[in-house]
Coordinates of C-alpha atoms and ligand atoms in Angstrom, one line a residue:
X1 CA -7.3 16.3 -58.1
X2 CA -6.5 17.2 -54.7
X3 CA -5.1 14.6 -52.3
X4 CA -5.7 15.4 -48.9
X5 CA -2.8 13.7 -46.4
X6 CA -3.9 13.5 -43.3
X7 CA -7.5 12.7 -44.2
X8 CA -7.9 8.6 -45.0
X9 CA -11.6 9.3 -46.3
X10 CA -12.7 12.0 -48.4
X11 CA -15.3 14.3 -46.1
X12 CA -18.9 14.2 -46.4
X13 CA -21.1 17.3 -46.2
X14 CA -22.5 17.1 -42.7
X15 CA -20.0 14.1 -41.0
X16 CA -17.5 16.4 -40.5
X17 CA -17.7 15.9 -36.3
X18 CA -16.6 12.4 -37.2
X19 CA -12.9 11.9 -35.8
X20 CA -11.7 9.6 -38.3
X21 CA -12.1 12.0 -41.3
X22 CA -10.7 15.0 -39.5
X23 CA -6.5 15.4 -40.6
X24 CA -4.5 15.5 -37.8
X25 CA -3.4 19.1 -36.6
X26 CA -7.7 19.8 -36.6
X27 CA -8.2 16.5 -34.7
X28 CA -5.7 18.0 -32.1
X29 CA -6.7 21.6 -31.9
X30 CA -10.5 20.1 -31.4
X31 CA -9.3 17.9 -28.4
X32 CA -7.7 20.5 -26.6
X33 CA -9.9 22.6 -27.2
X34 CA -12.7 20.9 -26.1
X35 CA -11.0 20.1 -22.6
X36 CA -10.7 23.8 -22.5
X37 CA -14.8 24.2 -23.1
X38 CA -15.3 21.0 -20.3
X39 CA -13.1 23.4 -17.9
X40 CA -14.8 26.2 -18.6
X41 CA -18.1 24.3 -18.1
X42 CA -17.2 22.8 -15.1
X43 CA -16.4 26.6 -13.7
X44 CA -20.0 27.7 -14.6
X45 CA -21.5 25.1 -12.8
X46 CA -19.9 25.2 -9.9
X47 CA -20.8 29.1 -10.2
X48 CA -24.3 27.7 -10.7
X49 CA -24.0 25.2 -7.4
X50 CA -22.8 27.8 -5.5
X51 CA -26.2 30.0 -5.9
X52 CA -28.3 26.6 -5.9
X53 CA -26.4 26.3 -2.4
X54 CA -26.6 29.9 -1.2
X55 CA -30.3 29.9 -2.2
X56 CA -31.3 26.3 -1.1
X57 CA -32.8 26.4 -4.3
X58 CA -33.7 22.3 -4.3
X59 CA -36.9 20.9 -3.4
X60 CA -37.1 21.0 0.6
X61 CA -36.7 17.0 0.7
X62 CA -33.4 17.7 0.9
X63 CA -32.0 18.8 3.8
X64 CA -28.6 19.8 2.2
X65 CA -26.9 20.9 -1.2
X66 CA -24.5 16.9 -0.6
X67 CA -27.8 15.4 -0.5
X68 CA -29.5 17.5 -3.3
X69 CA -27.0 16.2 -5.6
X70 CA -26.5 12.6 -4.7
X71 CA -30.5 12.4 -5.9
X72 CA -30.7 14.7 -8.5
X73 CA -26.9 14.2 -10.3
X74 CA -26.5 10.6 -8.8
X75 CA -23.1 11.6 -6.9
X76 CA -21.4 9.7 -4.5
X77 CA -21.4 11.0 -1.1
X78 CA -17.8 11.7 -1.7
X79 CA -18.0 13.9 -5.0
X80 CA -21.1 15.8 -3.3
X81 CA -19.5 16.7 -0.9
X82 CA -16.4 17.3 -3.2
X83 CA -18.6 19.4 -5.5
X84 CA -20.0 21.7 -2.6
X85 CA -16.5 22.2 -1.2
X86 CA -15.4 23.4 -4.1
X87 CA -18.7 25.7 -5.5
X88 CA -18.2 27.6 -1.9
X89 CA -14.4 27.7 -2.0
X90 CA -14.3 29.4 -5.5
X91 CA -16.8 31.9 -3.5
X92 CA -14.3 32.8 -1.5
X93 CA -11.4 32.7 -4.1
X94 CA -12.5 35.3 -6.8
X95 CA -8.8 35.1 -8.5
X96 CA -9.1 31.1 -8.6
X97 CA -12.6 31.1 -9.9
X98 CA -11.4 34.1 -12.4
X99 CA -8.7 31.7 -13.7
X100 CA -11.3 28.2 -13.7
X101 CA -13.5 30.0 -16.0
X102 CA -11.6 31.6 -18.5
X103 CA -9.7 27.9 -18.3
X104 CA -6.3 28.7 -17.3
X105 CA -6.7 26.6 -14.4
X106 CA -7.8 22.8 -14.6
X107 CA -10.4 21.3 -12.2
X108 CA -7.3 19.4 -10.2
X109 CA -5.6 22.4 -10.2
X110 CA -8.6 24.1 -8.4
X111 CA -9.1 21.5 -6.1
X112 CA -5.2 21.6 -5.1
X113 CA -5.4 25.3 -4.3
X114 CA -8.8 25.0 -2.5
X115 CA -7.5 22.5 0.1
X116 CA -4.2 24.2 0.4
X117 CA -6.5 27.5 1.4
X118 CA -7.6 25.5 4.5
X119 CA -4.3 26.1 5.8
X120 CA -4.6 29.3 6.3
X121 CA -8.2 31.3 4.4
X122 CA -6.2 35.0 5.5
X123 CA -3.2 34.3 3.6
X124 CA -4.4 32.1 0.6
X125 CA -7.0 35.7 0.4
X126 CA -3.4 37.8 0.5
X127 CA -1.6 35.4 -1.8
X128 CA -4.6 34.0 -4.8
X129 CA -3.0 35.6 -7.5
X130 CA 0.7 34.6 -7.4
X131 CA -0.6 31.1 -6.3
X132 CA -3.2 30.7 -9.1
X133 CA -0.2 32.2 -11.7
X134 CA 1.9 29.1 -10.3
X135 CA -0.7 26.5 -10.8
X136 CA -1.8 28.1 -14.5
X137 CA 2.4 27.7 -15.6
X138 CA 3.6 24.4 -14.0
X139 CA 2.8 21.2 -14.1
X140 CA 0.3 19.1 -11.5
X141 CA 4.0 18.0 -9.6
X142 CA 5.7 21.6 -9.7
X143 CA 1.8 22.8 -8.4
X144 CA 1.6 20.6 -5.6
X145 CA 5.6 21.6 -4.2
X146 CA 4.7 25.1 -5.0
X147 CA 1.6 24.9 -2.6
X148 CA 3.2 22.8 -0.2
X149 CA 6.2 25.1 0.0
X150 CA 3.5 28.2 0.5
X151 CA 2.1 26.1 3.2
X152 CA 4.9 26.3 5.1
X153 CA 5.7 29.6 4.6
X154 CA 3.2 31.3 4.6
X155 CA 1.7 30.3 7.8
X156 CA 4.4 27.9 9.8
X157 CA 2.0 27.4 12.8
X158 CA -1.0 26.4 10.5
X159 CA 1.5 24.4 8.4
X160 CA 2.7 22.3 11.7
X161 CA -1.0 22.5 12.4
X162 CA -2.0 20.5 9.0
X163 CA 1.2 18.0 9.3
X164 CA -0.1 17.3 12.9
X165 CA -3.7 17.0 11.5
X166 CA -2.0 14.3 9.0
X167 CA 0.2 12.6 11.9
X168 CA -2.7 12.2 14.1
X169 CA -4.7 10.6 11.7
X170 CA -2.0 7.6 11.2
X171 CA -3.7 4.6 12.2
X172 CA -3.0 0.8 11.5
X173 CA -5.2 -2.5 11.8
X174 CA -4.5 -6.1 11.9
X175 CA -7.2 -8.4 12.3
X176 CA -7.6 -12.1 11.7
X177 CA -10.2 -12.7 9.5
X178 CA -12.1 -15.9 8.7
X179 CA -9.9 -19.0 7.4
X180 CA -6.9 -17.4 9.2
X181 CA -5.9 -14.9 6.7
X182 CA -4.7 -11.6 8.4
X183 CA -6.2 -8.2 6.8
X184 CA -3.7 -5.1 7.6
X185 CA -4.8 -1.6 6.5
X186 CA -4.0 1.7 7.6
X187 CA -2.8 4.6 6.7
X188 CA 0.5 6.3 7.9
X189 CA 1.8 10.2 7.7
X190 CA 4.1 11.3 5.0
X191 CA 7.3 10.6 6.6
X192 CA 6.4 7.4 9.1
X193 CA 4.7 6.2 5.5
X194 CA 7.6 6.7 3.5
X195 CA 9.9 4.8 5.5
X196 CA 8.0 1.7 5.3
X197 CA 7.8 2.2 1.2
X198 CA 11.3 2.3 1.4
X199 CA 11.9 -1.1 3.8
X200 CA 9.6 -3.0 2.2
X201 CA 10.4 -2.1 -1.5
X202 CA 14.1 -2.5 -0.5
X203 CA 13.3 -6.0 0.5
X204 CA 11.2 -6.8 -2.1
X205 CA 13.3 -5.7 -4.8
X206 CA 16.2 -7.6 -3.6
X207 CA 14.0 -10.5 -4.1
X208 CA 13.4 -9.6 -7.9
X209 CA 16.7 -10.5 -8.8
X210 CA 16.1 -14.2 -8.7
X211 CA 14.7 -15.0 -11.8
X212 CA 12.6 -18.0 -11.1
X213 CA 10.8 -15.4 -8.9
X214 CA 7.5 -16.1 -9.9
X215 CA 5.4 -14.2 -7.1
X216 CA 3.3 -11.0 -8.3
X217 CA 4.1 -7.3 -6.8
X218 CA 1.7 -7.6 -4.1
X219 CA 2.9 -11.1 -3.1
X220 CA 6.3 -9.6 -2.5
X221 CA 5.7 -6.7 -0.5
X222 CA 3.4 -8.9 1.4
X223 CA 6.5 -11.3 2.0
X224 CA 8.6 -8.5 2.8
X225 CA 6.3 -7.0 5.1
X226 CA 6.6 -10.6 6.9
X227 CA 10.4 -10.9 7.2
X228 CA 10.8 -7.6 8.7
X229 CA 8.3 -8.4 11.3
X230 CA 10.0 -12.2 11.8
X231 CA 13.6 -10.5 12.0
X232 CA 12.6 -8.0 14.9
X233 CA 11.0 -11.0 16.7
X234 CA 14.4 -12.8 16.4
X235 CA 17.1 -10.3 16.2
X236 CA 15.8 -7.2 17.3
X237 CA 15.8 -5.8 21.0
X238 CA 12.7 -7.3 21.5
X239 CA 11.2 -6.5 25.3
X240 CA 10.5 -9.9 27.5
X241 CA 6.8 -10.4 28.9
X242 CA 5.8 -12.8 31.6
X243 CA 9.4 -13.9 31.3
X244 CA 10.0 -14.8 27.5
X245 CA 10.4 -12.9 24.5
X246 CA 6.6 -12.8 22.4
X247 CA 6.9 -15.3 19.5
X248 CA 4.9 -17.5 17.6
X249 CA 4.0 -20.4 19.4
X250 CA 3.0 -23.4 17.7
X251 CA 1.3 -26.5 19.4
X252 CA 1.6 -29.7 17.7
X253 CA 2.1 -33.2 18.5
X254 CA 5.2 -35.4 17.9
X255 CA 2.9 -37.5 15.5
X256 CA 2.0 -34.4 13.4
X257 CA 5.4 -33.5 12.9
X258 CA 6.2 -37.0 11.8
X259 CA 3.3 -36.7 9.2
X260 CA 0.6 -38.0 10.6
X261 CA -2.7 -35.9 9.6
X262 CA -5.3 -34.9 11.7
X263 CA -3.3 -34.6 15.2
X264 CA -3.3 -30.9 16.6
X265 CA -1.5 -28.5 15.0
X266 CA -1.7 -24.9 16.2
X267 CA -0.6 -21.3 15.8
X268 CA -0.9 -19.7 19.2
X269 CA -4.0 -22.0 20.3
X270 CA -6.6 -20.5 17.9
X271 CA -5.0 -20.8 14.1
X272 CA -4.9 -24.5 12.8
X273 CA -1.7 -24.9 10.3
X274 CA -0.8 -27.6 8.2
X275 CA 1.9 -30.5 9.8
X276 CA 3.9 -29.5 6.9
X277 CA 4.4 -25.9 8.3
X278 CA 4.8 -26.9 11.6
X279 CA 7.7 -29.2 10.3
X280 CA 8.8 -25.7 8.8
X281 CA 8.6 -24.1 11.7
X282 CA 10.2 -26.2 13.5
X283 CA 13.4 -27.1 11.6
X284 CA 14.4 -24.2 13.2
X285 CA 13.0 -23.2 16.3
X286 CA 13.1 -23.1 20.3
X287 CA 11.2 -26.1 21.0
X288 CA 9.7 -27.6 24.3
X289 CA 8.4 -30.6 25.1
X290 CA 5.3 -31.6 27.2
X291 CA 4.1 -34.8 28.2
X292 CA 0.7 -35.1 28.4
X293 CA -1.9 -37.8 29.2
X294 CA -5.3 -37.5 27.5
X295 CA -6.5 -34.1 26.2
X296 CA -5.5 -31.8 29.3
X297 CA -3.7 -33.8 31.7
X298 CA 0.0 -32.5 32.1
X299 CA 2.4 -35.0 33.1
X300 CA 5.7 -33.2 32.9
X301 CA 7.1 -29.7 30.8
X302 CA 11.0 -30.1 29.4
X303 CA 13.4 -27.1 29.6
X304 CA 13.0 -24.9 26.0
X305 CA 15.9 -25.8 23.5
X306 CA 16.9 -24.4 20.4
X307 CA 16.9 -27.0 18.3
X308 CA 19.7 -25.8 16.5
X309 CA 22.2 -24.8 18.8
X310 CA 24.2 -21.1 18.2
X311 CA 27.4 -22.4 17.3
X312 CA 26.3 -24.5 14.7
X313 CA 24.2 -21.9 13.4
X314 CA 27.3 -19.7 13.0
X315 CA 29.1 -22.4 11.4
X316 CA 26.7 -22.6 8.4
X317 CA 26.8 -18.9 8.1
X318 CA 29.9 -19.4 7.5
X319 CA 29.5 -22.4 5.3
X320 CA 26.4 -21.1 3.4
X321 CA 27.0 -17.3 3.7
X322 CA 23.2 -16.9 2.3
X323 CA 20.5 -18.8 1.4
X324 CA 21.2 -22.2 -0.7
X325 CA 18.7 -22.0 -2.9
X326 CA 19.8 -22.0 -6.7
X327 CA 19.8 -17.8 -8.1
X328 CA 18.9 -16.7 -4.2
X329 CA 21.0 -14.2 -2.7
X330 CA 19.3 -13.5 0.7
X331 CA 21.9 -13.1 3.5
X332 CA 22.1 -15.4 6.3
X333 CA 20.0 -13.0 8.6
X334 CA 17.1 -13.5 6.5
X335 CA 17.8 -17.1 6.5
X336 CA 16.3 -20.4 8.6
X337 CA 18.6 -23.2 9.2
X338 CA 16.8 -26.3 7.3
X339 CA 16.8 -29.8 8.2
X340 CA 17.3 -31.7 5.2
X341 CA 16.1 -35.1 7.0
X342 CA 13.8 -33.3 9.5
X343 CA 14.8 -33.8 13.5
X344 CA 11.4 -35.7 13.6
X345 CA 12.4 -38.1 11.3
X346 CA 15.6 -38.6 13.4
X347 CA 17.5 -36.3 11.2
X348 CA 20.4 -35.2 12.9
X349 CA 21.3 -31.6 13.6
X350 CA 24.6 -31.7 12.2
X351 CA 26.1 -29.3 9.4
X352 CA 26.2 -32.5 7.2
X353 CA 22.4 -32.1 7.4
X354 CA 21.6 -28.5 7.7
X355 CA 21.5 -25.6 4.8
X356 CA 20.3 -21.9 5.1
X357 CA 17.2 -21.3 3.4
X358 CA 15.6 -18.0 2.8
X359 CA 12.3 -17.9 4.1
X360 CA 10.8 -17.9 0.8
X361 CA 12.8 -21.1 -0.1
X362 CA 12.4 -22.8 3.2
X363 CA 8.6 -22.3 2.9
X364 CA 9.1 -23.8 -1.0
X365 CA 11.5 -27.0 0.7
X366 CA 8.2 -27.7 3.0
X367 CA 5.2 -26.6 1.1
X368 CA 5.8 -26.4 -2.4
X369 CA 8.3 -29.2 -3.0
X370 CA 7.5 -28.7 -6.6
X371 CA 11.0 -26.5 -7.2
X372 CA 12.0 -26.5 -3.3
X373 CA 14.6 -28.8 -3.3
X374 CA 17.8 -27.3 -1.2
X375 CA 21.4 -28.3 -2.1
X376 CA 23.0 -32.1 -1.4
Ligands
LIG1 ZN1 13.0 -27.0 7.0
LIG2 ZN1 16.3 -18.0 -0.9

C-alpha cells in the first residue's frame, strides 16, 4: 500500500481540480501558475480592448470605449477609464506589452510603467526595455524607486513638471458639518504630506505610551491634529487681526459656568457647547466680562484677563513639570492649568488649587469624570 503524505484524501478519478486533495508542491505550482495564465489573460485583453477602441467596434450607443465598458463589463468609471489608459498605452509600449503577455510583468507592474511614461512618451520609447527588465526582477518597492529615479533622470524638466503637477494639486478643506462636527479632507504633495505624517504620528505616538490609553488610531491622530493647531494659536507667532490674536471665543453666561443648563453657551456665536466644556475652557483662558441687560443691551465690557496669571503658570511648570494625570507624560506646553475647584465656584487661582493637565486629561477632569480625576 502506498501512503501518499501530502494528500489527506485518497484522489478520485475526475476530482482532481479539488484543492484539498492536491499534495502540497502541485497545490503551489497550480497557484502560481495560474496567476501567470490570469496575467497573461489580462495582456490579451487589453490587446483585444485596444482594437475594440481603435475600431469603435461597440454598438454606436456609446459614445466612447469608458462608456462601452461601464455597460457592457459593469466597470466603474474609474477602472474604464483605467482599462482604456492602459489597452492604448501598451500600443505605444511594444516592449511592455511583449513582457505583459508572456507574464514577466504583473498588471501593477504595467500600470507603474504606463504612468511613469507620461513623464516623458520620447524617453520611456528610448528606455522600455531596461525599464521593463527592472520591473520584471524587483520587487513592486524597488519598481516604483527605479521608475521614480528614471523620472528624474531621464527628463529633469518633465520630472519638476510632474512634482509641480503633484504640488499644485495639494488642496485642503474644513468645513462644519451638521451637529458641529468639523470634516477635514485633502490631500497634500509628497513632501508637505509627509511632514504632517510625521507631526502628527510623533504626537500621537507619544500618547501611546500611557497605558490606560483607550482611544483608537484615528482618535489619536485626530487629537493630535488638534493640539498642534491649539499650540500655534497659543505659543506660536501668531499674526494679530482687528487688534487681538484669532482664538476661540466662547460666549457663555456666569450661570452656565456655575452649572446651570440651558443658559447660552457658544463657540464663536454659531457652535452651541456643553457648560461643562465651557468650564473647560475656561479654567484656563483669557476671559472678559460683559454686563448686559436683557438679550442685546450692553451695559459695560471689562478689560480681558488671563485668568491664570503668567507667573503662576510658570510656577506650576515648575511644580508639575507635565501633565498630573497618573501614567501621562505630556510636557507642560501641551498642558492647560486646571482648576481643581473651578474659579466659578469661587475656587481660587492659587497653586494650592491648580495642576497641569494634558489636554486629553483636562477634557477627561471635565467631561468624562469617569477616570478624570487630577491629583490632591
Ligand atoms: Zn479644568
Ligand atoms: Zn495627560
Amino acid at each position: 500500500m502506498t501512503t501518499v503524505l501530502d494528500s489527506p484524501k485518497a484522489r478520485q478519478p475526475g476530482d482532481e481540480l479539488s484543492p484539498e486533495l492536491l499534495a502540497d508542491s502541485e497545490l503551489v505550482d497550480r497557484y502560481v501558475d495560474g496567476r501567470r495564465r490570469v496575467t497573461r489573460l489580462e495582456a490579451e485583453n487589453a490587446a483585444l480592448l485596444a482594437e475594440i477602441d481603435r475600431r469603435r467596434a461597440y454598438e454606436p450607443d456609446f459614445f466612447t470605449t469608458e462608456a462601452f465598458l461601464q455597460s457592457r463589463v459593469a466597470d466603474s468609471g474609474k477602472a474604464a477609464r483605467r482599462c482604456v489608459a492602459e489597452a492604448r498605452g501598451l500600443q505605444e509600449y511594444p516592449s511592455v506589452a511583449m513582457a505583459y503577455r508572456a507574464a514577466e510583468i504583473d498588471r501593477p507592474r504595467v500600470a507603474m510603467l504606463l504612468a511613469a511614461s507620461r513623464v516623458s512618451p520620447g524617453l520611456f520609447q528610448r528606455d522600455q526595455e531596461m525599464l521593463v527588465e527592472t520591473a520584471s526582477t524587483h520587487t513592486m518597492a524597488g519598481t516604483h524607486q527605479a521608475l521614480e529615479y528614471w523620472k528624474q533622470q531621464a527628463d529633469q524638466v518633465a520630472a519638476a513638471a510632474d512634482a509641480e503637477h503633484l504640488h499644485r494639486r495639494r488642496h485642503l478643506h474644513a468645513s462644519q458639518s451638521l451637529g458641529g462636527m468639523v470634516r477635514i479632507d485633502g490631500e497634500l504633495d509628497p513632501i508637505g504630506g509627509r511632514t504632517v505624517i510625521i507631526a502628527l504620528r510623533s504626537l500621537a505616538d507619544a500618547g501611546a505610551i500611557d497605558r490606560v490609553d483607550d482611544r483608537t488610531p484615528e482618535q489619536r491622530r485626530a487629537d493630535a491634529l488638534v493640539e498642534l493647531c491649539a499650540d500655534h494659536l497659543q505659543h506660536g507667532d501668531v499674526a494679530e487681526s482687528g487688534g487681538s490674536k484669532p482664538q476661540v471665543i466662547v460666549t457663555v453666561s456666569l450661570d452656565a459656568l456655575r452649572g446651570r443648563a440651558g443658559e447660552p453657551c457658544e463657540l464663536d456665536a454659531e457652535t452651541v457647547i456643553t457648560p461643562e466644556a465651557a468650564r473647560r475652557i475656561a479654567c484656563d483662558a483669557s476671559v472678559s466680562r460683559v454686563l448686559m441687560r436683557g438679550e442685546s443691551e450692553v451695559l459695560d465690557v471689562g478689560r480681558t484677563t488671563r485668568v491664570v496669571p503668567a507667573a503662576i503658570r510658570r510656577a506650576l511648570v515648575v511644580r508639575d513639570k507635565g501633565c498630573t494625570h497618573p501614567g501621562c507624560d505630556r510636557p507642560h506646553h501641551w498642558c492647560d492649568v486646571h482648576h481643581v475647584v473651578h474659579w466659578a465656584d469661587g475656587g481660587d487661582t492659587g497653586l494650592e488649587n491648580l495642576v497641569l493637565l494634558c489636554r486629553r486629561h483636562h477634557r477627561t477632569a471635565h467631561e468624562g469624570r469617569t477616570s478624570g480625576q487630577s491629583r490632591e
